[in-house]
mmCIF file of C-alpha atoms in Angstrom:
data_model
loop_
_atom_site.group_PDB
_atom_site.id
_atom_site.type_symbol
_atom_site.label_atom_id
_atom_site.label_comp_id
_atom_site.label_asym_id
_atom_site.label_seq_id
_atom_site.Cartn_x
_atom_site.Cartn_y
_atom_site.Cartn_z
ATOM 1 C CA UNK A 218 139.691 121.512 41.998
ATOM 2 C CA UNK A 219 140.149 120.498 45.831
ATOM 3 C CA UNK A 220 136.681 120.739 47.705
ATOM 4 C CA UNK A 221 136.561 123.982 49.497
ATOM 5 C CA UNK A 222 138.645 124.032 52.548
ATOM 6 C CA UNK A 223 140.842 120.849 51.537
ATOM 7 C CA UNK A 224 144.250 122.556 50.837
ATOM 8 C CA UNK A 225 144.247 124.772 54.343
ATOM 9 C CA UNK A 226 143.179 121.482 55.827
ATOM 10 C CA UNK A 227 145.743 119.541 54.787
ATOM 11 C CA UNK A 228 148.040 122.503 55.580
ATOM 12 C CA UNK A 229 146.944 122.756 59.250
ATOM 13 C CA UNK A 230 147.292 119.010 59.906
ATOM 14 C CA UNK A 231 149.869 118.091 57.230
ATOM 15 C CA UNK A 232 147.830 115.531 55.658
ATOM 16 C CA UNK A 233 147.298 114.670 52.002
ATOM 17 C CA UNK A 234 143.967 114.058 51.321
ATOM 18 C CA UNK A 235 142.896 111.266 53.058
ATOM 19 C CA UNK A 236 139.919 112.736 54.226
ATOM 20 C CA UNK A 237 138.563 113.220 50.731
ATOM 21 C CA UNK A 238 135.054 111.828 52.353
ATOM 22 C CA UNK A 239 135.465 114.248 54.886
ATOM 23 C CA UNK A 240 136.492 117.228 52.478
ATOM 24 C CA UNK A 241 133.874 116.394 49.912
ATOM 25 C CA UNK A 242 131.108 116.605 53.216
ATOM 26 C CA UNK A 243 132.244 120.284 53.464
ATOM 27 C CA UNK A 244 131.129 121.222 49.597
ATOM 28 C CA UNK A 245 127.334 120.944 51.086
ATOM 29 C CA UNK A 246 127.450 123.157 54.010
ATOM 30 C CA UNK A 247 126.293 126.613 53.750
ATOM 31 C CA UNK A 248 128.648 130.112 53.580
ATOM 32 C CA UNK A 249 127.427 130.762 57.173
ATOM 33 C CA UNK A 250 128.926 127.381 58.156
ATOM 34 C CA UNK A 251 131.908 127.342 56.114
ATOM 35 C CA UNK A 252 132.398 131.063 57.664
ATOM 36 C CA UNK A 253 132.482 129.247 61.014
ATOM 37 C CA UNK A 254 134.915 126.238 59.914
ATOM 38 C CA UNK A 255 137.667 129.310 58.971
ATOM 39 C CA UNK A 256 137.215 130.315 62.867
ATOM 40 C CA UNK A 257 136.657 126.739 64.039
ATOM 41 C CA UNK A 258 139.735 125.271 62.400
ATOM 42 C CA UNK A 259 142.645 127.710 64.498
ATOM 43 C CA UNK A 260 141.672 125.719 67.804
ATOM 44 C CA UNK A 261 141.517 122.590 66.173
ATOM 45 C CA UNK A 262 144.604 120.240 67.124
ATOM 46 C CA UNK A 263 144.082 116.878 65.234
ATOM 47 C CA UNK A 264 142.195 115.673 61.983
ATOM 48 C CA UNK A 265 139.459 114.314 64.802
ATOM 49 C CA UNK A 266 138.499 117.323 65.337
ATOM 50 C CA UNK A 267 137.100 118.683 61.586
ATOM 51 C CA UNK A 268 135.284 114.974 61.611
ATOM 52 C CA UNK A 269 133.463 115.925 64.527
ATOM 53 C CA UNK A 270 132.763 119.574 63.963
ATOM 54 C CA UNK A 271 131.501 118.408 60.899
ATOM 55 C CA UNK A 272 129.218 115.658 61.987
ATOM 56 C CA UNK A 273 127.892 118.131 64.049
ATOM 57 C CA UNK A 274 127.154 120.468 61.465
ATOM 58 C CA UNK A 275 125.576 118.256 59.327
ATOM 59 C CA UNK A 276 123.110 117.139 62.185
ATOM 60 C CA UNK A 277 122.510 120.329 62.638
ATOM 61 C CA UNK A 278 121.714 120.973 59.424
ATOM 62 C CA UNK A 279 119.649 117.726 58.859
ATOM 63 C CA UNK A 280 117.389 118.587 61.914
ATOM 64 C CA UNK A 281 116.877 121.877 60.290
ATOM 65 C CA UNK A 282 116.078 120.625 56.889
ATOM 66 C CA UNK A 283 115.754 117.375 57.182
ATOM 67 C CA UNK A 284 115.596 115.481 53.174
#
């Protein structure tokens, strides 16, 4: 199966799935911040801006819990 989020991802931008790195990142975030992605994604206007929404997540998430 495509990582959570890959197929309306590659809907919104039109992209095969290039950004498997990207796509596979997403399978470690939490509900709550998938939950966000399906709100963050509608104002989202090029593939640029799911890498840096989720770079930021995963900060966030490291500075949380860091490993």
């Amino acid at each position: 199966n495509p990582p959570v989020g890959a197929k309306d991802m590659a809907e919104k931008f039109g992209i095969q799935l290039e950004l498997d790195q990207s796509l596979t990142q997403l399978q470690t975030l939490p509900v709550e911040k998938l939950e966000d992605l399906t709100e963050a994604i509608f104002d989202w206007t090029e593939v640029s801006d799911l890498t840096e929404w989720l770079r930021q997540q995963l900060a966030e998430i490291n500075r949380v819990c860091p490993h």
